[in-house]
Coordinates of C-alpha atoms in Angstrom, one line a residue:
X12 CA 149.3 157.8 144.7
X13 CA 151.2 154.7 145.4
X14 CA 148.5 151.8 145.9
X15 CA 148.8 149.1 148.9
X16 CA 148.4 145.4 147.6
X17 CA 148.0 142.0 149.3
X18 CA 149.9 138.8 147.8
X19 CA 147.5 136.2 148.6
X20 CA 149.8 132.7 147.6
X21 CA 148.4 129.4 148.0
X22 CA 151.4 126.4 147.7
X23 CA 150.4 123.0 146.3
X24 CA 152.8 119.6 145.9
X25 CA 154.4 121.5 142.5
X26 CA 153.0 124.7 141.5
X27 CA 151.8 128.1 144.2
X28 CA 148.5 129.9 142.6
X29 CA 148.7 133.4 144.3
X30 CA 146.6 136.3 143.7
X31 CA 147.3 140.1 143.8
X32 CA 144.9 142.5 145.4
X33 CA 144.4 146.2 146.1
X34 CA 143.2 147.9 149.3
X35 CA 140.7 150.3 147.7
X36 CA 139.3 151.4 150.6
X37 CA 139.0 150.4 155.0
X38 CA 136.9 147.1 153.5
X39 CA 136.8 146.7 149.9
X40 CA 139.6 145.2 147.8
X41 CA 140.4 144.5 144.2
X42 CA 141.8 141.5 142.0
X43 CA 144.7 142.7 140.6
X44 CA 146.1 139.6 139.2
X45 CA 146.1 136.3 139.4
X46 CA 148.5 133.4 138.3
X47 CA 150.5 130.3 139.3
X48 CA 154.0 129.8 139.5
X49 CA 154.7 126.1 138.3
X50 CA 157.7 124.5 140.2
X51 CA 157.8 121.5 137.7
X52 CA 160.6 120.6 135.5
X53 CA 160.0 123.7 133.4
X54 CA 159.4 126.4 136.4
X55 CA 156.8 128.8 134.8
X56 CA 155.5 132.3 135.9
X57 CA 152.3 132.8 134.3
X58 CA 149.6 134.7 134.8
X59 CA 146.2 137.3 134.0
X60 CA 144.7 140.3 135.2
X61 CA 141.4 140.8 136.3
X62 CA 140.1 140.7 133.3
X63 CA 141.7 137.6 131.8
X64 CA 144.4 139.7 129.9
X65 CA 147.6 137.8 129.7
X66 CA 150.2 139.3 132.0
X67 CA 152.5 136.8 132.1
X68 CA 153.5 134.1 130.0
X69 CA 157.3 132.8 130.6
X70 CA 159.6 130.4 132.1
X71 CA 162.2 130.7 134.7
X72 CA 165.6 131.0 135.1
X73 CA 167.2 127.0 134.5
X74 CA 167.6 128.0 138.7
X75 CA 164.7 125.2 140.1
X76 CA 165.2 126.2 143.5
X77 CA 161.9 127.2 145.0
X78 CA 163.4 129.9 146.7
X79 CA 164.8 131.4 143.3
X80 CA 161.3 130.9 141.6
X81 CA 159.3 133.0 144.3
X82 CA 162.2 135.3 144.4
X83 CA 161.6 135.9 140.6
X84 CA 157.7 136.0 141.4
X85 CA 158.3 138.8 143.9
X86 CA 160.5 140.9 141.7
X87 CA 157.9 140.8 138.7
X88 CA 154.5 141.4 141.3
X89 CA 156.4 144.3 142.8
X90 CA 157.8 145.6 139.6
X91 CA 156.6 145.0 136.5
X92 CA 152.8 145.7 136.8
X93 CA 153.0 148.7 138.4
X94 CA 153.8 151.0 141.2
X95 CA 152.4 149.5 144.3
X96 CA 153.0 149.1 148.3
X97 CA 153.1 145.7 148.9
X98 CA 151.6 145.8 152.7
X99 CA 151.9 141.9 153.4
X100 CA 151.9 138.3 152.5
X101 CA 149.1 136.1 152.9
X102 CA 149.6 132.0 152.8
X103 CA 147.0 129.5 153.3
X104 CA 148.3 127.0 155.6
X105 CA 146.8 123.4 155.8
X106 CA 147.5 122.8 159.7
X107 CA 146.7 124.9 162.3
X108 CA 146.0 122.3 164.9
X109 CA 144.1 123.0 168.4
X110 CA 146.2 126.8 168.6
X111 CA 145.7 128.4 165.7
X112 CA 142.1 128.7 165.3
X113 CA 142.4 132.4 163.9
X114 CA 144.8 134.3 161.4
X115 CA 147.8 135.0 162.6
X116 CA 151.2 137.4 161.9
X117 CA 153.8 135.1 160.8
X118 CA 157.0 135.6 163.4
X119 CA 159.5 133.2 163.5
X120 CA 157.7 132.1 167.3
X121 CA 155.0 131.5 165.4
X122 CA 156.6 129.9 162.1
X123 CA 158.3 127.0 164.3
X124 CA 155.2 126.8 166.0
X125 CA 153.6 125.9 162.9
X126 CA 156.6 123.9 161.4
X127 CA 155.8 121.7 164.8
X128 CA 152.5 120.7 163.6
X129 CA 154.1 118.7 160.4
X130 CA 153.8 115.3 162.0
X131 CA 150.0 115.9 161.4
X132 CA 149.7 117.0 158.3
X133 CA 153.6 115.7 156.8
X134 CA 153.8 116.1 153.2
X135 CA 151.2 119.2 153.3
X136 CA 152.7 120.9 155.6
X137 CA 156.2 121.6 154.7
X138 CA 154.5 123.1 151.0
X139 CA 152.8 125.4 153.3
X140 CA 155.6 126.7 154.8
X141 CA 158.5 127.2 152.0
X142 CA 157.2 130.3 150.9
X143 CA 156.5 131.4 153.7
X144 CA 160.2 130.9 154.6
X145 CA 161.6 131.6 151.3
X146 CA 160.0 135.0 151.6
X147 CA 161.3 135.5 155.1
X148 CA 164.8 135.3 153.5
X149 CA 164.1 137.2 150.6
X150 CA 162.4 140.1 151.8
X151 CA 162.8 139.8 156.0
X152 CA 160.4 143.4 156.5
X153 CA 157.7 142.1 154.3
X154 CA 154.9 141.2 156.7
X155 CA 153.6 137.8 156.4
X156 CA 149.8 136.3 157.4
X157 CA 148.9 132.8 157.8
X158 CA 145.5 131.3 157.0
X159 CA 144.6 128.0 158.0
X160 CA 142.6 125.1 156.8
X161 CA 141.5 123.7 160.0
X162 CA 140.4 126.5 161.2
X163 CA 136.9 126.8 159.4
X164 CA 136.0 123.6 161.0
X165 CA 136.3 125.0 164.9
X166 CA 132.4 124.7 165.3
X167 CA 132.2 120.9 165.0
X168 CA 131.1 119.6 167.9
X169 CA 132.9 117.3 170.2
X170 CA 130.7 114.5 169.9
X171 CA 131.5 114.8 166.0
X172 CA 134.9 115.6 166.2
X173 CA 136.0 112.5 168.5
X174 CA 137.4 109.6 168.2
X175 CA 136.5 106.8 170.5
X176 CA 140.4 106.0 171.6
X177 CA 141.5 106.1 175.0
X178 CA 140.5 110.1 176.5
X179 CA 144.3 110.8 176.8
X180 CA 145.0 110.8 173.9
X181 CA 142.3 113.1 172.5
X182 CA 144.0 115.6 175.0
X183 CA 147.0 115.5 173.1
X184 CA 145.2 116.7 170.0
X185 CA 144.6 113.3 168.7
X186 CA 140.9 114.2 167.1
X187 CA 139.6 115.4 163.8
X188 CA 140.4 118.2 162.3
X189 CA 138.7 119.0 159.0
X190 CA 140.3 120.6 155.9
X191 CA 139.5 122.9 152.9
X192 CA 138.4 125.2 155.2
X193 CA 139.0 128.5 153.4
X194 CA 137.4 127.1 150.3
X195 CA 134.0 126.2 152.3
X196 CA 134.3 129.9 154.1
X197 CA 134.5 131.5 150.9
X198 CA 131.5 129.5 149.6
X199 CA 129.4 129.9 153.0
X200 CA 130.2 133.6 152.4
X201 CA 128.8 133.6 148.7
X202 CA 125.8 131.8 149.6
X203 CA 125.0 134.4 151.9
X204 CA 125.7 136.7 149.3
X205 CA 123.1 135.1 146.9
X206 CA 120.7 134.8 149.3
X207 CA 120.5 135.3 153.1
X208 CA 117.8 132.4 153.0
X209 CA 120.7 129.6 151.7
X210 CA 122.6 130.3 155.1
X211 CA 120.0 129.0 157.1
X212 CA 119.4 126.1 155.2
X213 CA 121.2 122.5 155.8
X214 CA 123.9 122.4 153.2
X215 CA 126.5 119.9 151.6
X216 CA 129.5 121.0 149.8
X217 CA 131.7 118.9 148.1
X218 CA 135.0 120.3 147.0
X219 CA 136.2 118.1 144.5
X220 CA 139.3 118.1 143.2
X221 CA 143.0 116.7 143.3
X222 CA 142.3 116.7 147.0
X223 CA 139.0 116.5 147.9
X224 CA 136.0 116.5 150.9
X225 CA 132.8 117.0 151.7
X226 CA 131.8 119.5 154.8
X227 CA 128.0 119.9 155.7
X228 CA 127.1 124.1 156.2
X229 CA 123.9 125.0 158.9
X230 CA 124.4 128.9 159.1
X231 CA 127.4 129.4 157.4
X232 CA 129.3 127.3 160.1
X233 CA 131.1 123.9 159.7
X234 CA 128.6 121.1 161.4
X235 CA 130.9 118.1 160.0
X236 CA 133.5 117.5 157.5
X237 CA 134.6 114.1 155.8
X238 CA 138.2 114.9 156.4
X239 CA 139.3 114.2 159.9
X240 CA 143.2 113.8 161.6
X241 CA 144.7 113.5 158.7
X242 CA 144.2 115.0 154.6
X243 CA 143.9 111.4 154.1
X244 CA 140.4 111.1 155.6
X245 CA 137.1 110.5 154.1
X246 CA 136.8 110.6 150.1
X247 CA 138.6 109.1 147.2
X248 CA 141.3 111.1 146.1
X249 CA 143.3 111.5 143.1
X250 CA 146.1 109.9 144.6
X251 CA 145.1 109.6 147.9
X252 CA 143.1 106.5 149.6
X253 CA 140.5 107.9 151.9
X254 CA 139.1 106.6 154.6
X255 CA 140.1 103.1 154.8
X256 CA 139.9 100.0 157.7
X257 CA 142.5 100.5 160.1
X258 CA 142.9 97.0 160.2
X259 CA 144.9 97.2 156.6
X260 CA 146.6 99.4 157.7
X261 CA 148.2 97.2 160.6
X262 CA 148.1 94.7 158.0
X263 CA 150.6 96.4 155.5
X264 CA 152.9 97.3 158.9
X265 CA 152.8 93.7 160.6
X266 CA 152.6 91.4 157.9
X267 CA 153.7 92.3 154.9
X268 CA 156.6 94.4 156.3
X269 CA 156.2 97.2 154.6
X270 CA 158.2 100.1 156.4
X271 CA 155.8 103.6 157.9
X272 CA 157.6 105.3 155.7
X273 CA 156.7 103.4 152.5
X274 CA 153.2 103.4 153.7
X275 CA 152.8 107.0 154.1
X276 CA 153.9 107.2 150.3
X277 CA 151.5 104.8 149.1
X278 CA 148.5 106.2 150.5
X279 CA 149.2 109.8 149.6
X280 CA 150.9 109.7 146.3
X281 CA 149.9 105.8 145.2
X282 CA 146.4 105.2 145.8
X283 CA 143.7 107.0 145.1
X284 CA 142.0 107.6 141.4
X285 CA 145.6 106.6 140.5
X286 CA 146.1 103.2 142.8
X287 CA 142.7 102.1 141.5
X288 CA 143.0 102.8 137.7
X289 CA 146.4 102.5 137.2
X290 CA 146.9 105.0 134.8
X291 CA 146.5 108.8 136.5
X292 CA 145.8 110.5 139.1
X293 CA 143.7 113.1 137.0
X294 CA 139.6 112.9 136.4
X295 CA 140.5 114.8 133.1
X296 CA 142.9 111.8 131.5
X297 CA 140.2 109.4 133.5
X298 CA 137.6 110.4 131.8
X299 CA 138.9 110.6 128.3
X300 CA 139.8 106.6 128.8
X301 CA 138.5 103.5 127.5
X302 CA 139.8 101.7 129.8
X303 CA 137.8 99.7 132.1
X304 CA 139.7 100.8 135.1
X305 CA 139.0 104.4 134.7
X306 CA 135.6 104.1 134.6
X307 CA 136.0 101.6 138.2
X308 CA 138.3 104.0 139.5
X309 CA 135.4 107.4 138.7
X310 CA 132.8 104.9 140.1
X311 CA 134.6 104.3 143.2
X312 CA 134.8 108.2 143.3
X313 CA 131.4 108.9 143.0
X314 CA 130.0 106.1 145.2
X315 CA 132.5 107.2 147.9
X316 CA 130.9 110.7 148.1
X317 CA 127.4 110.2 147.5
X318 CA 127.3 107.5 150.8
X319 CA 129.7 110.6 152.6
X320 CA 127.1 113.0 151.6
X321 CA 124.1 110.5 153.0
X322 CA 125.7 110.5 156.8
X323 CA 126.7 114.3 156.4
X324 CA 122.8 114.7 155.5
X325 CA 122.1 112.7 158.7
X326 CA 124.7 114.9 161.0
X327 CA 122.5 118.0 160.2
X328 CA 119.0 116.2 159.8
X329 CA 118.9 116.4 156.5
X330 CA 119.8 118.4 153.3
X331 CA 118.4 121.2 151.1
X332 CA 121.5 122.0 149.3
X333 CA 124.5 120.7 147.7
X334 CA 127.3 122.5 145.9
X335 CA 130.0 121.9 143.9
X336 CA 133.1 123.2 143.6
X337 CA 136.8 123.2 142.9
X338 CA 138.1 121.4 139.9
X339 CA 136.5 118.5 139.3
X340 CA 132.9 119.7 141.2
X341 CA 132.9 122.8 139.0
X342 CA 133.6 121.0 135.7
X343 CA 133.2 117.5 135.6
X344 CA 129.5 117.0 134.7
X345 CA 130.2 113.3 134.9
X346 CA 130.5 113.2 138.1
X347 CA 128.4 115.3 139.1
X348 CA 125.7 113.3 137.7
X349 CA 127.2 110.4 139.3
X350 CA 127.1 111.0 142.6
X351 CA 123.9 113.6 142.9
X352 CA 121.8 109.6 140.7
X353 CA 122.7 108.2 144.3
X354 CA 121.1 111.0 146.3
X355 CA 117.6 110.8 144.4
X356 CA 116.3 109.1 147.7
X357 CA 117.1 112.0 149.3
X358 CA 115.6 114.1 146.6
X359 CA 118.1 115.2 144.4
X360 CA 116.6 115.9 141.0
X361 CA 119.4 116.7 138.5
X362 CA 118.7 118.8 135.2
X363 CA 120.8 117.4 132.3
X364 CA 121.5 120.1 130.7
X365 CA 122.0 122.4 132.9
X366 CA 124.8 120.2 134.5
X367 CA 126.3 119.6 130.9
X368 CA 126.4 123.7 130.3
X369 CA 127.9 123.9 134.0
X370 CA 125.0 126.0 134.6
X371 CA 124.7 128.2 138.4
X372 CA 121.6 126.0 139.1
X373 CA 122.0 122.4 138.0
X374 CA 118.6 120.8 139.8
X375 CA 115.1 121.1 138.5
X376 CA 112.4 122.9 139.8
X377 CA 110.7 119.9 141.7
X378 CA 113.9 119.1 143.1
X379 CA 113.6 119.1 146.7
X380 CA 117.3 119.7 147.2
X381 CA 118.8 122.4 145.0
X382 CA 122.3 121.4 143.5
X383 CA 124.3 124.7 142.1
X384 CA 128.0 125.1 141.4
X385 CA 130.0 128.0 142.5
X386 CA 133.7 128.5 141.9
X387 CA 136.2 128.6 144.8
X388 CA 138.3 131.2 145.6
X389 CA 140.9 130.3 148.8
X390 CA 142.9 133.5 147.4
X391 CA 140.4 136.0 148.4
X392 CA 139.9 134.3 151.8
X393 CA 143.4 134.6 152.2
X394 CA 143.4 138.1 151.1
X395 CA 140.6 139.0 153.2
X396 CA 141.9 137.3 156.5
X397 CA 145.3 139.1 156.0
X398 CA 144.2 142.4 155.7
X399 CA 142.2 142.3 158.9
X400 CA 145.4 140.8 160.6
X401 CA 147.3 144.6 159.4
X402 CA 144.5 146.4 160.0
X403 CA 144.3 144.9 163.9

């Protein structure tokens, strides 16, 4: 019997991490595979089954063009690790904006709909949507889902949400959004899953990785969120600024010239862990250096999101958990250690060595906040959110 699979895909800056899954029954599914497709100089198909076998281990054809890479991607999901019905595919999507609140079938309505979004989120955005398109061309009757970000972050109230700029504005969707919002779903939904006693409980997760945020969980709903308008809001990034004094900002425009343009390019892909150290982007190559400037630039990180974690704790009336996740929160122990040394007031109590093992549970028993780390997975949100679209 021919199965019926879910692509899941999830597009980055250079690379699209996608995950395959099968429908074995009305609510259960099952990770098939999982894998990236690098769009670097070298485009690279790579990826592992289920049980970390090596499926796929290869580079492209000297063809760069996105298009040509997820075509290839397509071809070898579809036909080289089995027979199977490929019933739809998923894509997380960064911007939904105030409409799209829910997932929705991708039509072409809906696709420009989305594509008008882009002056919100303009350099995420446009990744979002290429393989969304590129699969539209390739493969027109394959059913497509999106997934969005912002979405998660719907339950934030107004008062939290607003901006204090003049009302009319705020009515034409001028307000904060929130991102990662499939990645804090999926670890609301585990939490539960651990324990229906950590849903009720006032929660900070930090997602922490090339892009990064904080978002503070009270019943497995989004209560407030570091990010805001913009994926440039709230923490240090690894090449992006965070939240910064608007007042430099009209600086940089009205006195030093500088064009929007060439703004907009320094504070996503200049500033950051990279603006600040000068040498990367990355907390791996950060913390491996010597050089003063690292170790500034990882301070700077760490200080950033420990005081965004104190006013998230004061948004909910204080906190009883904190979790890590993504790359850096699930395994940088550095950092970790960092930033929960500047919550011990609020009585964070770390165990070494349970945070250098990466261990579930990284505070002590007297802690009176418990600190565990639990992996993201956007790809099964994605998966999940999709099937329930097909099954509608």
């Amino acid at each position: 019997m021919m199965r019926r699979s879910i692509l899941a895909l999830n597009a980055g800056s250079s690379s699209i991490k996608f995950a395959l899954y099968d429908l074995v029954s009305s609510r259960d599914m099952q990770l098939v595979s999982r894998g990236t497709l690098d769009l670097g100089d070298k485009p690279t198909l790579r990826a592992k089954a289920a049980d970390g076998t090596v499926q796929c281990d290869r580079p492209l054809t000297a063809d760069k063009r996105r298009d040509a890479a997820i075509g290839e991607m397509l071809n070898w999901v579809q036909g080289e690790i089995g027979e199977r019905n490929l019933i739809c595919a998923g894509h997380r999507i960064v911007h939904g904006g105030s409409e799209f609140i829910e997932p929705v079938r991708l039509t072409p309505y809906i696709i420009d709909a989305i594509d008008r979004l882009t002056p919100l989120a303009p350099l995420h955005q446009p990744r979002s949507l290429a393989p969304v398109r590129a699969i539209a061309a390739l493969q027109p009757d394959l059913p497509q889902v999106g997934c969005f970000d912002t979405a998660f972050h719907q339950t934030i109230d107004p008062l939290v949400r607003r901006f204090a700029l003049p009302r009319q504005y705020e009515e034409q969707g001028l307000r904060r959004y929130g991102f990662h919002g499939l990645s804090y779903e999926h670890i609301a939904g585990r939490l539960s899953e651990i324990s229906p006693i950590f849903a009720a409980k006032h929660t900070i997760v930090a997602h922490l990785g090339n892009g990064a945020s904080l978002c503070a969980l009270h019943g497995g709903k989004s209560i407030d969120t570091t990010m805001g308008f913009s994926a440039l809001d709230g923490l240090v990034m690894g090449t992006r600024c965070g939240a910064i004094d608007p007042g430099v900002l009209l600086y940089f425009l009205l006195e030093r010239g500088i064009a929007a343009e060439e703004l907009q390019a320094m504070l996503y892909e200049k500033s950051g862990l990279l603006g600040v150290s000068g040498i990367s982007g990355d907390m791996r190559t950060l913390e491996a250096s010597n050089d003063p400037r690292a170790q500034e630039a990882m301070a700077l990180f760490a200080f950033r999101a420990a005081r965004e974690a104190a006013a998230l704790a004061n948004t909910m009336g204080g906190l009883e958990c904190l979790v890590f996740t993504a790359g850096i929160g699930e395994r940088s122990a550095t950092i970790r250690k960092a930033i929960c040394e500047k919550l011990t007031w609020l009585g964070v109590v770390l165990e070494d060595r349970a945070n250098n093992t990466h261990a579930e549970i990284l505070s002590r028993p007297e802690s009176k906040v418990e600190v565990r780390v639990i992996a993201t997975d956007e790809e099964s949100v994605v998966a999940r959110h999709s099937r329930m679209v097909m099954q509608a």
